[in-house]
mmCIF file of C-alpha atoms and ligand atoms in Angstrom:
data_model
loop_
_atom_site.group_PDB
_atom_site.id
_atom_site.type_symbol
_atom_site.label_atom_id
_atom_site.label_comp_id
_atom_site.label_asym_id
_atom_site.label_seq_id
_atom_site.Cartn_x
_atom_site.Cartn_y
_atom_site.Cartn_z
ATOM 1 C CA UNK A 1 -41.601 3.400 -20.257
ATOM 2 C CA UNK A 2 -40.920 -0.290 -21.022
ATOM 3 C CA UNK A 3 -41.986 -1.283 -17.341
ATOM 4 C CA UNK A 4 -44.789 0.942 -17.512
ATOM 5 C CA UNK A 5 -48.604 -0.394 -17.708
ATOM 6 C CA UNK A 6 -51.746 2.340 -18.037
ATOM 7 C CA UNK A 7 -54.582 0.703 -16.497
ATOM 8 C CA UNK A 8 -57.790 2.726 -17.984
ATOM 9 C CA UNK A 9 -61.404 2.400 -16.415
ATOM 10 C CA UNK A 10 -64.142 3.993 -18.098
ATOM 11 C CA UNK A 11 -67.839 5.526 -16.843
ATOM 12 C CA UNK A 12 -69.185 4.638 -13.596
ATOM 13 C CA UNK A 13 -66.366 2.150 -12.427
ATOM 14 C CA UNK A 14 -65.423 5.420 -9.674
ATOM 15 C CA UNK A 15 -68.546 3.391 -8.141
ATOM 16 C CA UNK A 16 -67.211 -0.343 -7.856
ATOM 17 C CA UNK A 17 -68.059 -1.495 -4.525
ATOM 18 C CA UNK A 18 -71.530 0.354 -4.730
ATOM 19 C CA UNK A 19 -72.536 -0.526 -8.186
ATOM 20 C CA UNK A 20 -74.448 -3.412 -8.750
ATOM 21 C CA UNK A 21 -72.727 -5.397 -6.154
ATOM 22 C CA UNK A 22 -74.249 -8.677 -7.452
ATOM 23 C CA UNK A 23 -73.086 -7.939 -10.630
ATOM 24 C CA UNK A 24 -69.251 -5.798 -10.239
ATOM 25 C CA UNK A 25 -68.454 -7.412 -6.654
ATOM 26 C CA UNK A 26 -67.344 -5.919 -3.252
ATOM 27 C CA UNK A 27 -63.913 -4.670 -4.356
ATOM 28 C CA UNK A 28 -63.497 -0.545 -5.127
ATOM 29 C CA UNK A 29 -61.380 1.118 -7.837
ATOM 30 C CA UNK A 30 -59.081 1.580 -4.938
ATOM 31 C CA UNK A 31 -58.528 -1.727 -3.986
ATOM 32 C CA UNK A 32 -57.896 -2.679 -7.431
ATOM 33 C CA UNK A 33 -55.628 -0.154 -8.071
ATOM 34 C CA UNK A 34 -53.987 -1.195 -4.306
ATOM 35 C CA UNK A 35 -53.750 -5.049 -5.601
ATOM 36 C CA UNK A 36 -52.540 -4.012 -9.144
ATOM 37 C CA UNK A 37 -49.547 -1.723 -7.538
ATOM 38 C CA UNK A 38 -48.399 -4.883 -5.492
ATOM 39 C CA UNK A 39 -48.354 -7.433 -7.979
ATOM 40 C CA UNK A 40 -46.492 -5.167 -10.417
ATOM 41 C CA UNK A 41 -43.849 -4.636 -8.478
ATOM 42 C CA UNK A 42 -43.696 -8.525 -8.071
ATOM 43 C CA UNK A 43 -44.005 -8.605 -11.849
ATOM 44 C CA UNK A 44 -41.268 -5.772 -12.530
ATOM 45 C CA UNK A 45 -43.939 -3.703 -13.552
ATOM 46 C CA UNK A 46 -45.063 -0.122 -12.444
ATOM 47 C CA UNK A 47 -48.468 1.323 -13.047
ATOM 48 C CA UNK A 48 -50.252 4.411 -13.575
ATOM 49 C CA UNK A 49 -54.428 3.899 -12.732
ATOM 50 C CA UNK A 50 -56.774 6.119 -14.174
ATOM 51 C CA UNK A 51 -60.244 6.316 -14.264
ATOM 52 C CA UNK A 52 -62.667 8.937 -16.061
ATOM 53 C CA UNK A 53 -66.693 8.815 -16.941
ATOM 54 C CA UNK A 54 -65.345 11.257 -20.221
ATOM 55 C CA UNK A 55 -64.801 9.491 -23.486
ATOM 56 C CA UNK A 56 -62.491 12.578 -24.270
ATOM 57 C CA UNK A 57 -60.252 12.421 -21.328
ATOM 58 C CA UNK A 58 -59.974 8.437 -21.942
ATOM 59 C CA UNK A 59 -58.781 8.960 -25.470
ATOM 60 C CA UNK A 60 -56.132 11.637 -24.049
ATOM 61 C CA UNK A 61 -54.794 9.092 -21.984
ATOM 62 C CA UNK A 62 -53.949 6.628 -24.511
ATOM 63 C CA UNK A 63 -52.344 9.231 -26.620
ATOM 64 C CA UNK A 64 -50.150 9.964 -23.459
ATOM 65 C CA UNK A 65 -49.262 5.922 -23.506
ATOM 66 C CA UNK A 66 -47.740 6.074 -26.727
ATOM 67 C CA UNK A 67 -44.883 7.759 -25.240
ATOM 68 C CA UNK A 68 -45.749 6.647 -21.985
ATOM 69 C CA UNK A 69 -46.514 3.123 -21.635
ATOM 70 C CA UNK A 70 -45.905 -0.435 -22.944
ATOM 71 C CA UNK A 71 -48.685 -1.391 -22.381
ATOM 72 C CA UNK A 72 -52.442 -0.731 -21.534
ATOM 73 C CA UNK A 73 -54.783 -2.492 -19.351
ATOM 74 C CA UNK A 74 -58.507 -1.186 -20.183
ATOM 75 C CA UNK A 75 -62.341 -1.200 -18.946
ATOM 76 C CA UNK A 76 -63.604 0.859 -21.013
ATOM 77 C CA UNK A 77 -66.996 0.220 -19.212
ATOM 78 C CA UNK A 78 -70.121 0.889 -21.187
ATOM 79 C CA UNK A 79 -67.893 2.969 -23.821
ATOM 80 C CA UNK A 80 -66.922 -0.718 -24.374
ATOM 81 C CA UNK A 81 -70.144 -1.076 -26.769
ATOM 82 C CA UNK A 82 -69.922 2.486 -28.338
ATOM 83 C CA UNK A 83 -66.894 4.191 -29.277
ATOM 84 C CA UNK A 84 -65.391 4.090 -32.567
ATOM 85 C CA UNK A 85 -63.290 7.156 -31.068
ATOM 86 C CA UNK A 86 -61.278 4.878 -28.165
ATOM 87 C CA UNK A 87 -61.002 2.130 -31.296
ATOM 88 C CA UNK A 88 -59.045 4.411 -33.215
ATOM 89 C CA UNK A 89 -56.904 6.129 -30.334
ATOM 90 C CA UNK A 90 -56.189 2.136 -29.566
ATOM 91 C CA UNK A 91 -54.906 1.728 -33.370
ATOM 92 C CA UNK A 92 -52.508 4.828 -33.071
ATOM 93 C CA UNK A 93 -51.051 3.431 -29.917
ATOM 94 C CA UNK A 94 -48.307 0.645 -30.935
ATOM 95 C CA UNK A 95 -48.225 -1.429 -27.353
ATOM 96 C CA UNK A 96 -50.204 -4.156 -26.241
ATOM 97 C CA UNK A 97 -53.390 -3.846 -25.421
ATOM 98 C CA UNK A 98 -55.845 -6.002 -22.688
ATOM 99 C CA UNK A 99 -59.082 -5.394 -22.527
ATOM 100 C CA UNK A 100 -61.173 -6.690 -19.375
ATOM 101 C CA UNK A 101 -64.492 -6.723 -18.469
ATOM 102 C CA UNK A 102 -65.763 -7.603 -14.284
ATOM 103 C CA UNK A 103 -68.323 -8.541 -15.797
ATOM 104 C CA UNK A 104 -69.302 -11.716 -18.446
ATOM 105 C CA UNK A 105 -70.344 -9.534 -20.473
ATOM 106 C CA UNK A 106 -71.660 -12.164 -23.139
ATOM 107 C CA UNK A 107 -74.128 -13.486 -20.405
ATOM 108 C CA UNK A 108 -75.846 -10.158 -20.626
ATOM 109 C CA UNK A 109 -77.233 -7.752 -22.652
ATOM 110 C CA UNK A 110 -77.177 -8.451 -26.340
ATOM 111 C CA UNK A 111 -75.779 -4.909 -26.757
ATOM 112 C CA UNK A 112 -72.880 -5.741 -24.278
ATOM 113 C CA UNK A 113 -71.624 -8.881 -26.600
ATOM 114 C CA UNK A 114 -70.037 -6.318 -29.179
ATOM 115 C CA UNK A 115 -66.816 -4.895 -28.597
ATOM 116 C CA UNK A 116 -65.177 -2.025 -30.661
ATOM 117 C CA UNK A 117 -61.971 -2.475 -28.413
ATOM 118 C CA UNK A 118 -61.823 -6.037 -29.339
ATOM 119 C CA UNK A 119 -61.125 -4.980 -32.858
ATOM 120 C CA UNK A 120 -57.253 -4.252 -31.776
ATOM 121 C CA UNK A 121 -57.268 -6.181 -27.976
ATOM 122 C CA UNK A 122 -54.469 -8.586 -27.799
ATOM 123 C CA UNK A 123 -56.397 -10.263 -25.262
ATOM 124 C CA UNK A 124 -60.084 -10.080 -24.061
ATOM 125 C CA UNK A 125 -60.455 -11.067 -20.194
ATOM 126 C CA UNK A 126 -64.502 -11.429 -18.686
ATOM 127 C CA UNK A 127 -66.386 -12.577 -16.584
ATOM 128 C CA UNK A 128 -63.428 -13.498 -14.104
ATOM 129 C CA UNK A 129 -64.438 -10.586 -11.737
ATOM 130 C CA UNK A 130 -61.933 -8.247 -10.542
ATOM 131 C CA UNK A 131 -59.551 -10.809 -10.206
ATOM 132 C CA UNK A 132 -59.625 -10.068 -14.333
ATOM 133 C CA UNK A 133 -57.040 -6.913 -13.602
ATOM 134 C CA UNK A 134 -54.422 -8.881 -12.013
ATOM 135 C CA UNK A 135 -54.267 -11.583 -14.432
ATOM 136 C CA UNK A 136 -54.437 -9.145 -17.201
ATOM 137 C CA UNK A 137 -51.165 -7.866 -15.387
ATOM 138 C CA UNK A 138 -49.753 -11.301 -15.433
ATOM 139 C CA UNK A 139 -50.377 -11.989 -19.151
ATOM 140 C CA UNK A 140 -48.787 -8.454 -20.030
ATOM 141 C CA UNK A 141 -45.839 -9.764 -18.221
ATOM 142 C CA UNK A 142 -45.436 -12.567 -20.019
ATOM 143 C CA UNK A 143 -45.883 -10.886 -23.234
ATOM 144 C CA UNK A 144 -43.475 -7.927 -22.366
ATOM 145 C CA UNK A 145 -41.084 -11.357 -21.383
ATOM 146 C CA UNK A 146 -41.317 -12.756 -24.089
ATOM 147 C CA UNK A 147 -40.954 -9.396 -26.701
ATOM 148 C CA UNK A 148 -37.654 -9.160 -25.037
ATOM 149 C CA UNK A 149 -38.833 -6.221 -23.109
HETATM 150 C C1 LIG B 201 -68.126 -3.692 -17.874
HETATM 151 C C2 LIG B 201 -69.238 -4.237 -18.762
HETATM 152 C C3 LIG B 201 -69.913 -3.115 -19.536
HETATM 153 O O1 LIG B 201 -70.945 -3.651 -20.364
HETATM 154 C C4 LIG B 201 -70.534 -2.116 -18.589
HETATM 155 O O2 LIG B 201 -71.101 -1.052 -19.295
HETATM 156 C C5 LIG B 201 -69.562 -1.636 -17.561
HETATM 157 C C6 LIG B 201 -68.628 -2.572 -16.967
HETATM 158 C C7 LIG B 201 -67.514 -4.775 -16.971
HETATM 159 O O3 LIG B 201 -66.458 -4.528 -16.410
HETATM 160 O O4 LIG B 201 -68.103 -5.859 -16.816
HETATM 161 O O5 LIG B 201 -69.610 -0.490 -17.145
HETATM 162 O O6 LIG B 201 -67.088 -3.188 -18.712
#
């Protein structure tokens, strides 16, 4: 539990690699995941990845981390923009909290520059492509370091 890191990925990132390539990159959920499990270990971490395209099953998830996890790693894709619901599971879960985006999402859409996650975030990563999961990973490290943990 104190080594242990939920990464969360939200609707339609099941089709990195396919998706907007000019936009999400080349990479797949499964080579994220892949990198992620790697550096952990160098980090001392573990991780569980998870993806869903349900709100519902998301939320579940971070209920599970509260006894589960120390911290969570999320994209919580367009759900991002939208859910009050994943806001408030995020406020009953005491951990830290990353939130990254593939995507900079503030050169977009001017309904992609509001977050509801970024309400409780501890840290925002975007724009840094998927490279954004691994140093989320490394700044959770540091933080769990430096909490003593
Ligand atoms: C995203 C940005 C969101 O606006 C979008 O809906 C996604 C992916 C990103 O990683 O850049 O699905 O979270």
């Amino acid at each position: 539990m104190d080594n242990m890191i939920y990464i969360l990925n939200g609707p339609n990132l099941n089709l990195l690699g396919q998706r907007e390539p000019q936009v999400y990159g080349a990479a797949t959920l499964d080579d994220i995941t892949h990198d992620c499990s790697i550096l952990a270990t160098e980090l001392g971490l573990q991780t569980c990845a998870l993806q869903s395209n349900w709100e519902g099953q998301i939320i579940d998830w971070i209920h599970e981390a509260r006894q589960a996890a120390a911290g969570i790693i999320i994209n919580p894709g367009a759900f991002t923009h939208t859910s009050v619901a994943i806001l408030d599971a995020l406020n009953a879960y005491d951990g830290i909290v990353l939130e990254v985006h593939i995507s900079n999402v503030h050169k977009r859409e001017s309904f992609r520059h509001h977050s509801y996650v970024s309400l409780r975030a501890d840290g925002v990563i975007a724009g840094f492509g998927t490279e954004g999961y691994g140093l989320a990973l490394r700044r959770m490290a540091s933080l769990l370091n430096s909490a003593g943990k």
